[in-house]
Coordinates of C-alpha atoms in Angstrom, one line a residue:
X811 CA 0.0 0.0 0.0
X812 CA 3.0 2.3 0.8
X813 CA 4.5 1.7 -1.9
X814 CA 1.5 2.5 -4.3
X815 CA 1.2 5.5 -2.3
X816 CA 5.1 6.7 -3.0
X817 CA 4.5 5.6 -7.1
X818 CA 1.1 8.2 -7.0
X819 CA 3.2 10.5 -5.3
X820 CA 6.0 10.5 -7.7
X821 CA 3.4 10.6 -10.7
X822 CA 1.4 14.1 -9.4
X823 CA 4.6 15.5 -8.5
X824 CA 5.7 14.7 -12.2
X825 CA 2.4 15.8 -13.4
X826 CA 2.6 19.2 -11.6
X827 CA 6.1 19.7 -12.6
X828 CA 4.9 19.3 -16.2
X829 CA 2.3 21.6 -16.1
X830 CA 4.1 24.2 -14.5
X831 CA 6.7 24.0 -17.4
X832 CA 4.5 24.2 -19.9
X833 CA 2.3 27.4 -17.7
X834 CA 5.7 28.7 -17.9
X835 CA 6.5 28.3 -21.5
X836 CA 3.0 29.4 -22.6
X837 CA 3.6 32.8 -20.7
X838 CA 6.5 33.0 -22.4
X839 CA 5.2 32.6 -25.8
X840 CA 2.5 34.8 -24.8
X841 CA 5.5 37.9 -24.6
X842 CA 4.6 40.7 -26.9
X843 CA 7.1 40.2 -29.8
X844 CA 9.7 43.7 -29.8
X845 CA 9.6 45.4 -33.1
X846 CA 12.1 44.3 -35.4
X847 CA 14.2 46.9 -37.6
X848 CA 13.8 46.0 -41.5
X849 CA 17.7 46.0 -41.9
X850 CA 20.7 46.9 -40.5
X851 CA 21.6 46.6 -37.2
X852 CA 20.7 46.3 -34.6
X853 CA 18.1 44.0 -35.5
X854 CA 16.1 45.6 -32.8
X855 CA 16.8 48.8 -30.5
X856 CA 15.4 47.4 -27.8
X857 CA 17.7 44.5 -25.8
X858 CA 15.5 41.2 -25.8
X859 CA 17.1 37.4 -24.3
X860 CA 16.6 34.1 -25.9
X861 CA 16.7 30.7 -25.2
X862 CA 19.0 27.9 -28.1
X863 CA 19.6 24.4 -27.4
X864 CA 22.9 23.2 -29.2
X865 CA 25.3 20.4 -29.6
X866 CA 28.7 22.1 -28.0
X867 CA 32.0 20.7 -28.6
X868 CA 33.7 21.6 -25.5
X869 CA 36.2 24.3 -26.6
X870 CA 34.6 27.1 -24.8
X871 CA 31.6 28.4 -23.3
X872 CA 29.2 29.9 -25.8
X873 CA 28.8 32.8 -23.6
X874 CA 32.4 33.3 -23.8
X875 CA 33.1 33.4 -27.6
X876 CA 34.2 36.7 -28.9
X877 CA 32.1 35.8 -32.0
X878 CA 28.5 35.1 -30.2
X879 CA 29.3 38.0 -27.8
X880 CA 30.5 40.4 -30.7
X881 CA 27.2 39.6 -32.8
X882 CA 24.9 40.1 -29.6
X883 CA 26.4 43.5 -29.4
X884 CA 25.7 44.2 -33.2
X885 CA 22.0 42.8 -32.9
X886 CA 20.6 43.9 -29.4
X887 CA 19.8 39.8 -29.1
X888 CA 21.5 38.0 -26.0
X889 CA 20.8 34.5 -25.6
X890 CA 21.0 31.7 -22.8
X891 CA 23.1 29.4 -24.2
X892 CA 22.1 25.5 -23.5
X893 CA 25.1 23.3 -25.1
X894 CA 25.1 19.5 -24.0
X895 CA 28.3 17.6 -25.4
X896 CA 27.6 16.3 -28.7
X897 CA 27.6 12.9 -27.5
X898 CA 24.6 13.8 -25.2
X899 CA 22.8 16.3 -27.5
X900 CA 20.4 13.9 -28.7
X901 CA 18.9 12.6 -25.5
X902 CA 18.4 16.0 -24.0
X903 CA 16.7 17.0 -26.9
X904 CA 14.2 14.9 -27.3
X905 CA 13.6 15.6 -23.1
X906 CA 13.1 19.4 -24.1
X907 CA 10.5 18.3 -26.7
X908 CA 8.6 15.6 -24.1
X909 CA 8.5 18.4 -21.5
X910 CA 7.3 21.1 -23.8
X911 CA 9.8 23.2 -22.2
X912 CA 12.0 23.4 -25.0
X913 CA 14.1 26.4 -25.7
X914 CA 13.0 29.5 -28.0
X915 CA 15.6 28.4 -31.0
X916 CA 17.3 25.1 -32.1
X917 CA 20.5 25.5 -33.3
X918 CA 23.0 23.2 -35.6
X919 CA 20.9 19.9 -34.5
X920 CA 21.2 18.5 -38.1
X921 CA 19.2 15.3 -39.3
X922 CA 20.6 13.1 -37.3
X923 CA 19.5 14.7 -34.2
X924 CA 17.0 16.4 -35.5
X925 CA 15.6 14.0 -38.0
X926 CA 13.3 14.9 -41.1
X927 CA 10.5 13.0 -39.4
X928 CA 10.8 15.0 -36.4
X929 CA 10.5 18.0 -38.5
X930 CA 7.1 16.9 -39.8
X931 CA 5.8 15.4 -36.1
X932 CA 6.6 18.8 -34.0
X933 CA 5.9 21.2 -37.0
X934 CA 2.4 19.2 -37.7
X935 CA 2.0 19.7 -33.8
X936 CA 3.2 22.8 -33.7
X937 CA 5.5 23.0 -31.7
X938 CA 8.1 24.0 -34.1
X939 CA 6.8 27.3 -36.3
X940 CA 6.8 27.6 -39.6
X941 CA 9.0 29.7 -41.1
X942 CA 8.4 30.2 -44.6
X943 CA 6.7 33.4 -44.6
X944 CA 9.1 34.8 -41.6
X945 CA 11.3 34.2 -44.3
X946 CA 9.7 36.2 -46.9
X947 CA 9.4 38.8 -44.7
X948 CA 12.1 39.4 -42.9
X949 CA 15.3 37.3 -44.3
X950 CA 16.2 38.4 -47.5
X951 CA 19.4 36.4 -47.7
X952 CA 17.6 32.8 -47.4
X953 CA 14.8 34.1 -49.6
X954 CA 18.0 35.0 -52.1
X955 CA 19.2 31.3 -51.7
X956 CA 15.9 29.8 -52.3
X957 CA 15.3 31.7 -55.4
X958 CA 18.7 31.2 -56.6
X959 CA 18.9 27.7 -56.3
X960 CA 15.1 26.1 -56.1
X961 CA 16.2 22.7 -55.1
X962 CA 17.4 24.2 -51.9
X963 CA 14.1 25.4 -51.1
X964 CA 12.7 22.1 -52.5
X965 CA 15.0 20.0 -50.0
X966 CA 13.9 21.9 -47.3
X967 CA 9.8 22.0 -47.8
X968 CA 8.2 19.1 -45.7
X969 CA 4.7 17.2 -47.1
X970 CA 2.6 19.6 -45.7
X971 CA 4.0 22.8 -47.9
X972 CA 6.0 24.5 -44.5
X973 CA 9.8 25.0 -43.7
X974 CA 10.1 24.6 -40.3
X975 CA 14.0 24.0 -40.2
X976 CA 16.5 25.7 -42.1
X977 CA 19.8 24.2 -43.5
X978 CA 23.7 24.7 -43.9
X979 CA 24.2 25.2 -47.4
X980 CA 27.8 24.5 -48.8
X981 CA 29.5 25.9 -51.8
X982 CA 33.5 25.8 -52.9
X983 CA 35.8 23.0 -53.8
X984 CA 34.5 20.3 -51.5
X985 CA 31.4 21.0 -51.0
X986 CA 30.3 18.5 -53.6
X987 CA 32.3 15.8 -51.4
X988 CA 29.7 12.5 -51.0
X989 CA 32.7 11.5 -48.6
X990 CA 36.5 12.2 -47.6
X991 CA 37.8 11.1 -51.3
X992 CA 40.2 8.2 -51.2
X993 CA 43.8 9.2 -51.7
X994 CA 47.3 7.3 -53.5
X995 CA 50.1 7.8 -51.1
X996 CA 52.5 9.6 -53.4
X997 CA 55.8 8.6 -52.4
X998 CA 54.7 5.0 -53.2
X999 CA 53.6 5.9 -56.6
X1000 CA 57.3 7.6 -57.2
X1001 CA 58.8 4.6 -55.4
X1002 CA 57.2 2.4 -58.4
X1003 CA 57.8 5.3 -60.6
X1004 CA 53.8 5.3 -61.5
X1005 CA 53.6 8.1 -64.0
X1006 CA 49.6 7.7 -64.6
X1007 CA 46.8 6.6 -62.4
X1008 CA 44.6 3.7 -62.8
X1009 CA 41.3 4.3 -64.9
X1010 CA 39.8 0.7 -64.8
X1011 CA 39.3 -1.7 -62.4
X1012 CA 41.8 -3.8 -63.8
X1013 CA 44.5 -1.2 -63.6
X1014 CA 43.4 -0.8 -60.5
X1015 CA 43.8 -4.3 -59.0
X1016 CA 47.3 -4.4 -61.0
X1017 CA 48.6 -1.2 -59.2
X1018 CA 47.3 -2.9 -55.8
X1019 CA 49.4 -6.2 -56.9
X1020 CA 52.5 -4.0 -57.7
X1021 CA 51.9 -1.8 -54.3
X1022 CA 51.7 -5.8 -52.4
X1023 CA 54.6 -7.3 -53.8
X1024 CA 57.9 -4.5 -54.7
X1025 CA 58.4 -3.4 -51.5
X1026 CA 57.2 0.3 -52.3
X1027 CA 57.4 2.2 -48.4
X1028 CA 61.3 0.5 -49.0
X1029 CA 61.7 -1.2 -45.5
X1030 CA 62.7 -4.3 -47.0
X1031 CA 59.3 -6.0 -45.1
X1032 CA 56.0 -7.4 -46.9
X1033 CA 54.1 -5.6 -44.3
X1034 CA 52.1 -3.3 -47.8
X1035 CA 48.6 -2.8 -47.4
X1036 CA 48.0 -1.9 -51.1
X1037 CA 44.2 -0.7 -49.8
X1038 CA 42.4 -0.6 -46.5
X1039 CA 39.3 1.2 -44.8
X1040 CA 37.0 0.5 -42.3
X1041 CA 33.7 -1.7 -42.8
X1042 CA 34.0 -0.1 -46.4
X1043 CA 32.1 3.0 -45.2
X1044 CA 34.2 5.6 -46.9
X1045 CA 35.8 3.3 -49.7
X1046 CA 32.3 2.0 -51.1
X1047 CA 30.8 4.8 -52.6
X1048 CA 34.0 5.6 -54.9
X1049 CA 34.4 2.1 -55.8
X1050 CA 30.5 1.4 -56.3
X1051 CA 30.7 4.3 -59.2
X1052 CA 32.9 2.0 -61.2
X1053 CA 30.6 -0.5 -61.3
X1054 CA 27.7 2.1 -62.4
X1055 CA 26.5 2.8 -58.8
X1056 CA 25.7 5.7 -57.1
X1057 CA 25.2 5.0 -53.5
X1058 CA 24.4 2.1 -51.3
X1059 CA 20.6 1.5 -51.3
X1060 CA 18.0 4.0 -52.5
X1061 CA 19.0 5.1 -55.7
X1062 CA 17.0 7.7 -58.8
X1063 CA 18.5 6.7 -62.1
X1064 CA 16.3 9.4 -65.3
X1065 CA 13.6 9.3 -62.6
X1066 CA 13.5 5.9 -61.7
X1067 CA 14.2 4.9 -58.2
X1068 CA 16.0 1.4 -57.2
X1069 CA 17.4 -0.5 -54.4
X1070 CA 21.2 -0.8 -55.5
X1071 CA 22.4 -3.9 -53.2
X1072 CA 20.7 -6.3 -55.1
X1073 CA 21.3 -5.1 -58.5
X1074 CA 23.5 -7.1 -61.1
X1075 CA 26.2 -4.8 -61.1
X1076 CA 26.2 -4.9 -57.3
X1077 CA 27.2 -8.3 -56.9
X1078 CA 30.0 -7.3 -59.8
X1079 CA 31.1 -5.3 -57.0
X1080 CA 31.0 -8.2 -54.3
X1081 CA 33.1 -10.1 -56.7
X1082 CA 35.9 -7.6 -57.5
X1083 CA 36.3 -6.7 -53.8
X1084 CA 36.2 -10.4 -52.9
X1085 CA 38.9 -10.8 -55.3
X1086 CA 41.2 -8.2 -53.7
X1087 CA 40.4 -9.2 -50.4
X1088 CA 41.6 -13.4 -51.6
X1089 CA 44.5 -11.9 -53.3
X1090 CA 45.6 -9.6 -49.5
X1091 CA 45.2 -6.5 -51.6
X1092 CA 42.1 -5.4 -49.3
X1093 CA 43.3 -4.6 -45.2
X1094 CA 42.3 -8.4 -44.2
X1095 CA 41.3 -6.2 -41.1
X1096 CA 38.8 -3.8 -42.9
X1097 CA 35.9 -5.0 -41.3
X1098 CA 37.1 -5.3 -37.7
X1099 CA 39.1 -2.4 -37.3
X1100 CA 38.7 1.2 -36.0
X1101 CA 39.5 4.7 -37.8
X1102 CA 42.3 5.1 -35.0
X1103 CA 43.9 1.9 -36.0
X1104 CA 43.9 2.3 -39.7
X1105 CA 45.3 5.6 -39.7
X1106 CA 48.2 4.0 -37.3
X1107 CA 48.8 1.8 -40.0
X1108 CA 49.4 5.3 -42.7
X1109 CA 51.4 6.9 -40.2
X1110 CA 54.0 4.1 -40.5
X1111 CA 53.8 4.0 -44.0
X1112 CA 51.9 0.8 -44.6
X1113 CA 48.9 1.4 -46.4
X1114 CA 49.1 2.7 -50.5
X1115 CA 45.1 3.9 -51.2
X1116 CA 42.7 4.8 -48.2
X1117 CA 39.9 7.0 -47.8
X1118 CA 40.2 10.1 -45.5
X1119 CA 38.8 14.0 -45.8
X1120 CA 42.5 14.9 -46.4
X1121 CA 45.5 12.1 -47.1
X1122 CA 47.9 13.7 -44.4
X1123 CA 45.1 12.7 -41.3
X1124 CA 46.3 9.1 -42.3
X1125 CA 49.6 9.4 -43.5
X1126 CA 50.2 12.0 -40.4
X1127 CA 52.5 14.1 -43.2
X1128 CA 52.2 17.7 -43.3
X1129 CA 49.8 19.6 -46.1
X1130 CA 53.2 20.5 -48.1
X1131 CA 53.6 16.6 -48.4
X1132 CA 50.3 15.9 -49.1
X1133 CA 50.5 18.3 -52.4
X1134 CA 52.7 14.7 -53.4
X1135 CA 49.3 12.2 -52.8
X1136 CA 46.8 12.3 -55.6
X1137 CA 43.2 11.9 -56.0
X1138 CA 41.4 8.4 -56.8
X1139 CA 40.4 9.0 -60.5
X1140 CA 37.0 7.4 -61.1
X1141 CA 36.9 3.8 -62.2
X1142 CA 35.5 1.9 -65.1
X1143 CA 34.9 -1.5 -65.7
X1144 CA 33.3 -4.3 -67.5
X1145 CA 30.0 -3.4 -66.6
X1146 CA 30.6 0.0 -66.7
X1147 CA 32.3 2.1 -69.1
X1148 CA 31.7 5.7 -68.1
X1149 CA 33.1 6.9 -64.6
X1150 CA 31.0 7.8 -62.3
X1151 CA 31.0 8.8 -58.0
X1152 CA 28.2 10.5 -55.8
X1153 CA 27.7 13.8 -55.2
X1154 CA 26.8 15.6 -52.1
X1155 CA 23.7 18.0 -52.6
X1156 CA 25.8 20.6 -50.4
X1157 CA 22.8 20.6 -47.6
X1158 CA 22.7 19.8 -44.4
X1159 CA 19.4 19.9 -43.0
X1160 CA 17.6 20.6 -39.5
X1161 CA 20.0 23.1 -38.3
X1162 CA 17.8 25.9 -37.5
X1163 CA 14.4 26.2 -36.1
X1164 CA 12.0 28.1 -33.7
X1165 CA 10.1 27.0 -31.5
X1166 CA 6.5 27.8 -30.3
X1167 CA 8.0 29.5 -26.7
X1168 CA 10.0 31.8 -29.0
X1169 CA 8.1 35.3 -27.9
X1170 CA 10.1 36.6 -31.1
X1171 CA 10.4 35.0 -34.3
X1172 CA 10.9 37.5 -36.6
X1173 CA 14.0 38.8 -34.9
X1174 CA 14.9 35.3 -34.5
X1175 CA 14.5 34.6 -38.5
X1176 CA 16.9 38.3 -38.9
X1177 CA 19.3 36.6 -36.7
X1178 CA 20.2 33.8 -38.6
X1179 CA 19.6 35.3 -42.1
X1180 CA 22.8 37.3 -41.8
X1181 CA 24.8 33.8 -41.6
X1182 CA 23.9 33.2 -45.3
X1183 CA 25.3 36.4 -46.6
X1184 CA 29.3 35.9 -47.9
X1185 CA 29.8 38.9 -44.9
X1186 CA 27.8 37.1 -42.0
X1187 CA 29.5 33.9 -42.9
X1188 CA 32.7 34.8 -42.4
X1189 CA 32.5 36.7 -39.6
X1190 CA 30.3 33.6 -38.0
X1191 CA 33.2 31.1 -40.0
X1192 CA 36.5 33.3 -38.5
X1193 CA 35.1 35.2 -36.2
X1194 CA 35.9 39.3 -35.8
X1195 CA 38.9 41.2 -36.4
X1196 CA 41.7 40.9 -34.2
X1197 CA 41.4 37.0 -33.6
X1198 CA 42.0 35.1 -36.3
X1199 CA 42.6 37.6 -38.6
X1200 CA 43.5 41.6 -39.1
X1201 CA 43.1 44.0 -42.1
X1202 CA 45.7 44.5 -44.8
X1203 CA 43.6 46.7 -46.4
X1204 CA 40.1 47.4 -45.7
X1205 CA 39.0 49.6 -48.5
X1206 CA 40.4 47.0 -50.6
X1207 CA 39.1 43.6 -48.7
X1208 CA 42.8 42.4 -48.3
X1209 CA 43.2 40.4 -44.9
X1210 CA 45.9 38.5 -43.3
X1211 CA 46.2 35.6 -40.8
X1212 CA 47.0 36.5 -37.4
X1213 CA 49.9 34.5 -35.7
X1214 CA 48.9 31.5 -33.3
X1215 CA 48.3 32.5 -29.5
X1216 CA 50.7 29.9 -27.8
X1217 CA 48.8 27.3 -25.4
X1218 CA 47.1 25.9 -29.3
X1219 CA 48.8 23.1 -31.3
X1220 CA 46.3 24.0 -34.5
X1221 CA 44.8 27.3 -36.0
X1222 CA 41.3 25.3 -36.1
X1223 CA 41.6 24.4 -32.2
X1224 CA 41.8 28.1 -32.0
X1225 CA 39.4 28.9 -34.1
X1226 CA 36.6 26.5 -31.8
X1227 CA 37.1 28.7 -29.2
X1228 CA 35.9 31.8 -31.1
X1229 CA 33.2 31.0 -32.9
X1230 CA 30.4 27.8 -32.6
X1231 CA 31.3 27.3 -36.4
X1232 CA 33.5 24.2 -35.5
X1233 CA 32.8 20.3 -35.8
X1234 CA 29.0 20.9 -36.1
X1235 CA 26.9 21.9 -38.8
X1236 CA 25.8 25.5 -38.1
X1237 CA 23.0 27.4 -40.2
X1238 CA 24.8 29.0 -42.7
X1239 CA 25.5 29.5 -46.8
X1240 CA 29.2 28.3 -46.8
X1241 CA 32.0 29.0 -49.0
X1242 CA 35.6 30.6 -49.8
X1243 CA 36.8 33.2 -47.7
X1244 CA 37.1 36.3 -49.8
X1245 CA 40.2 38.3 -49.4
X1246 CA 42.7 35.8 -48.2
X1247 CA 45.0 34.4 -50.2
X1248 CA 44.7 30.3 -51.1
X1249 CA 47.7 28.4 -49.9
X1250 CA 49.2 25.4 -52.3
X1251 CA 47.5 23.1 -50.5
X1252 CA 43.6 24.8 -51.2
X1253 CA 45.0 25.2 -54.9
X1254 CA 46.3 21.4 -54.8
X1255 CA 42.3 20.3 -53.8
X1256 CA 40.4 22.8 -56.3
X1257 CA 42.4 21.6 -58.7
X1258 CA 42.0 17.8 -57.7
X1259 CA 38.7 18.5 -57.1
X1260 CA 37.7 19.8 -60.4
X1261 CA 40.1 17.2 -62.4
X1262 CA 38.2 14.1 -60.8
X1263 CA 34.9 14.5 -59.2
X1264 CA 33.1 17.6 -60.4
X1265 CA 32.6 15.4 -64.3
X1266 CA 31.5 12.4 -63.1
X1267 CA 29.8 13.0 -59.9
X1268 CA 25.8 12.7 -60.0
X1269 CA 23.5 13.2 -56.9
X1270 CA 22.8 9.8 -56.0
X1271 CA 19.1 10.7 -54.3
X1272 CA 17.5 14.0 -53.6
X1273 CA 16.9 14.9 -49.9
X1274 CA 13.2 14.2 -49.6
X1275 CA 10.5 14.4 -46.6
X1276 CA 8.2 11.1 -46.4
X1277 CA 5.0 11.5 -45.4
X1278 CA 4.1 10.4 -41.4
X1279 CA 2.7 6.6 -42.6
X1280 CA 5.1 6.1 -45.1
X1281 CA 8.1 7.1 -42.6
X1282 CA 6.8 4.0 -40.3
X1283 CA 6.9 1.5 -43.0
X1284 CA 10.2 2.8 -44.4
X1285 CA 11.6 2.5 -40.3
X1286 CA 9.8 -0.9 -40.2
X1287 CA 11.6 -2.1 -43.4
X1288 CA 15.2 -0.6 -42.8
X1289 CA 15.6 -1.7 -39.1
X1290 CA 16.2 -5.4 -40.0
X1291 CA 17.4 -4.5 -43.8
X1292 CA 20.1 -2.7 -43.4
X1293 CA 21.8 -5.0 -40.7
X1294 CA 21.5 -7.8 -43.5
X1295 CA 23.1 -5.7 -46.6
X1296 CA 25.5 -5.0 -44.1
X1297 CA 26.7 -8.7 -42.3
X1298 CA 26.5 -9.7 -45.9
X1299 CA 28.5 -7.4 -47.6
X1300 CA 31.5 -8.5 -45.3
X1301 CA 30.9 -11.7 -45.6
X1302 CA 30.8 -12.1 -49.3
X1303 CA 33.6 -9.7 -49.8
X1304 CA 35.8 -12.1 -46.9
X1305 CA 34.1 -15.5 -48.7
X1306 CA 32.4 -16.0 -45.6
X1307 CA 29.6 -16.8 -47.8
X1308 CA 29.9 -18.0 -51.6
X1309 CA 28.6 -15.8 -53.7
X1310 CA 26.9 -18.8 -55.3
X1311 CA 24.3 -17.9 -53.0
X1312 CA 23.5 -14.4 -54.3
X1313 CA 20.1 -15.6 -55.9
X1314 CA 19.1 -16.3 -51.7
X1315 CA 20.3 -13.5 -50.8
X1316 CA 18.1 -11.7 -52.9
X1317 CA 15.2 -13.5 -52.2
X1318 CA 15.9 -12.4 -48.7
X1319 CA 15.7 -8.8 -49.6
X1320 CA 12.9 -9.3 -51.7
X1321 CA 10.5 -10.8 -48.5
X1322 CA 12.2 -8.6 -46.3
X1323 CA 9.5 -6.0 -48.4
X1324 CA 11.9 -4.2 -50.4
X1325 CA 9.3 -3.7 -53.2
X1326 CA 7.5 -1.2 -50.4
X1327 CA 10.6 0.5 -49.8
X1328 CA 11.6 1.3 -53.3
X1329 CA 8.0 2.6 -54.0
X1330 CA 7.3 4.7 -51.2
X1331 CA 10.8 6.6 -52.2
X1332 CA 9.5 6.6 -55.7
X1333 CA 6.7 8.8 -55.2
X1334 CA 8.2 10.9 -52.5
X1335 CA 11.4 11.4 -55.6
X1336 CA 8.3 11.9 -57.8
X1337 CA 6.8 14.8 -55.3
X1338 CA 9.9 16.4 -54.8
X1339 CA 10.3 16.5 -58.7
X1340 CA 6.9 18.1 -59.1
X1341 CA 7.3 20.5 -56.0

């Protein structure tokens, strides 16, 4: 009895507790709004405080960045800063959002926090506003984006016709990076005195042979790796294209949508990498190690082709080395005679969005709108003068990098103590930094860049929004689906299993209700089309 008594104890106290938070909120949202200047700043004259839940990286206090406390200056807007670790982020999230205390703006969430189905759930329930015609009226910098480049607007529009997150838009040299490209390590390539890269998959596997057997990092050891990864994650979507495959699983090919992993050409793919992995020419450890332990194995100069966002974060050389390690050049094979590798889309969505406790949207919307001007990004990207940077000339836009404050091994561990533009995907439209000169290394990866991606690369699926029903049936269908692709992509690749049993693998797929998956993504491709 006592116990019962404690449990409906517990529960009131809860209840109470609840409504109280959501009293609270409602008051709050209840604030008359402050009049919000057109343009210019401040964005208003009178001082107003806001709430934003963020993921933070632990390299300073928000409150303490010279950026954030520079811009609250220039706006009149102060905020209360809420900035779990990222590891956390998540989880005290979705607790804002079950309370209904959650704060006035979410900030640099992005999908994987806050997914696209969320979007539609708490914008459909309102609790997240939106923000399409704040927008219109009062951000003229999106609304530039949007009618520049109608895809963006596209990508971010849910099922029901509203915006209710905004993204982080990327343009320059790598913004078109599916992944970290994979890399040659150059002074094997000169050791072997390899004047031209491989084109096919067969000059490919013959480079990897060479890289196994002569002895190419010259320690007089067979200890090569001629290629490695890990669990194929970065590898895949390079080597896919030679095989005439865009990404791994929902695919749009002229209009028509297809599940890739069980595709013809796909278990061309199994075969070839099954091939290298027989022959050692694959990391016999790919699927069982981590990224720390393959990038141990660059910096002693084991490993001759790997993946990584730059070659010198596994090689552990510095960027003037790394001008010496080329680009994978797109592959063709039997099956496939045009090259061919993903494309990113350049946006990153759910990384801004309002809340219905925000007692001021529109200065909210003026807020972030500045951050997708080429001005507000880099001053949100490097922060205000005097940091990281100084004038050469400021008539003339010339700018120079300041020297390194001692106590900091790297101008970006710096630079995440400035500014909350660092390891998470802030609300912005990205690009070059005007005004400072490229280095080699920047030159080395436009050029690299331009030479071996940009002609062959092909968005492999747009970003959609599924309707709330078709979202369950998709979840339903890829919780056990993906799990299989993926145990049996390592084990035919490692001959685990034969692939002699392809045609029950398939079958497999097929009950697992594949068909249901391929069509629901059809006609959300074929609404995005038509949007």
């Amino acid at each position: 009895m006592k116990k019962s008594l404690r449990i409906m104890l517990v529960a009131l106290f809860a209840l109470l507790l609840l409504a109280a938070c959501s009293e609270e909120a409602a008051e709050k949202s209840d604030e008359e709004a402050v009049p919000v200047n057109d343009e210019g700043f401040p964005i208003v004259d009178e001082e107003i405080k806001l709430s934003l839940i963020a993921p933070g990286t632990g390299m300073a206090e928000w409150k303490d960045m010279p950026t954030l406390q520079k811009y609250s200056e220039m706006t009149n807007i102060n905020f209360d800063y809420k900035t779990p670790p990222m590891s956390d982020f998540k989880t005290k999230l979705n607790l804002a959002f079950a309370s209904g205390d959650i704060e006035d703006i979410i900030y640099a969430a992005g999908t994987s926090n806050l997914t696209p189905a969320m979007e539609v759930d708490y914008g459909k329930q309102g609790v997240l506003l939106p923000l399409e015609d704040l927008i219109a009226e009062h951000a003229p910098n999106i609304q530039k984006m949007f009618e520049e480049n109608p895809a963006i607007k596209k990508s971010v529009t849910t099922v029901d016709g509203h915006i209710y997150s905004l993204p982080r838009v990327s343009k320059g040299d790598t913004a078109i990076w599916y992944r970290g490209p994979m890399w040659y390590n150059g002074t094997w390539l000169e050791a072997l005195d390899v004047k031209e890269l491989p084109k096919t998959t067969e000059e490919f596997y013959e480079l990897l042979k060479r890289f196994k057997t002569e002895d190419p990092n010259g320690n007089g050891k067979a200890d090569e790796i001629p290629l490695t990864d890990v669990k194929m994650d970065s590898t895949r979507p390079w080597l896919l294209g030679a095989f005439g495959l865009k990404e791994w699983g929902i695919e749009e090919v002229d209009g028509n949508v297809r599940y890739t992993p069980i595709q013809p050409e796909y278990k061309e793919y199994l075969k070839y990498m099954n091939k290298l992995y027989e022959e050692e020419l694959l990391d016999q450890e790919v699927f069982a190690q981590s990224d720390e332990q393959k990038k141990a194995k660059g910096k002693a100069n084991r490993v001759g082709v790997f993946p990584d966002y730059f070659s010198f974060f596994t090689l552990g050389e510095t960027p003037e080395k790394a001008l010496n390690d080329p680009m994978f050049f797109p592959l063709t094979s039997s099956v496939s005679d045009e090259p061919l590798v993903p494309r990113s889309t350049g946006i990153n969505r759910g990384n801004f969005s309002i809340t219905k406790n925000n007692p001021n949207p529109a200065a909210s919307i003026r807020w972030v709108d500045y951050f997708y001007s080429q001005e507000g990004y880099e001053f949100l990207n490097r922060g205000p003068e005097g940091h990281l940077w100084s004038w050469v000339d400021e008539e003339g836009g010339a700018k120079k990098e300041n020297p390194l404050p001692d106590g900091f091994e790297s101008l970006e561990d710096y630079r995440g103590t400035l500014t909350p533009d660092y390891g998470i995907n802030t609300p912005a439209l990205t690009g070059p930094i005007e005004g400072m000169e490229k280095s080699e290394f920047d030159k080395f990866i436009s050029s690299e860049t331009s030479d071996k991606i940009e002609p062959y690369a092909e968005v492999p699926y747009p970003l959609v929004y599924l309707k709330g029903e078709e979202q369950e049936e998709v979840s339903r269908i890829q919780a056990d689906l993906e799990t299989y692709v993926r145990q049996m992509e390592a084990k035919f690749i490692t001959g685990v299993e034969p692939l002699s049993n392809w045609d029950k693998y398939v079958q497999t797929i097929k009950d697992m209700n594949v068909e249901s998956l391929v069509k629901i993504h059809q006609e959300a491709y074929d609404r995005w089309e038509n949007n």
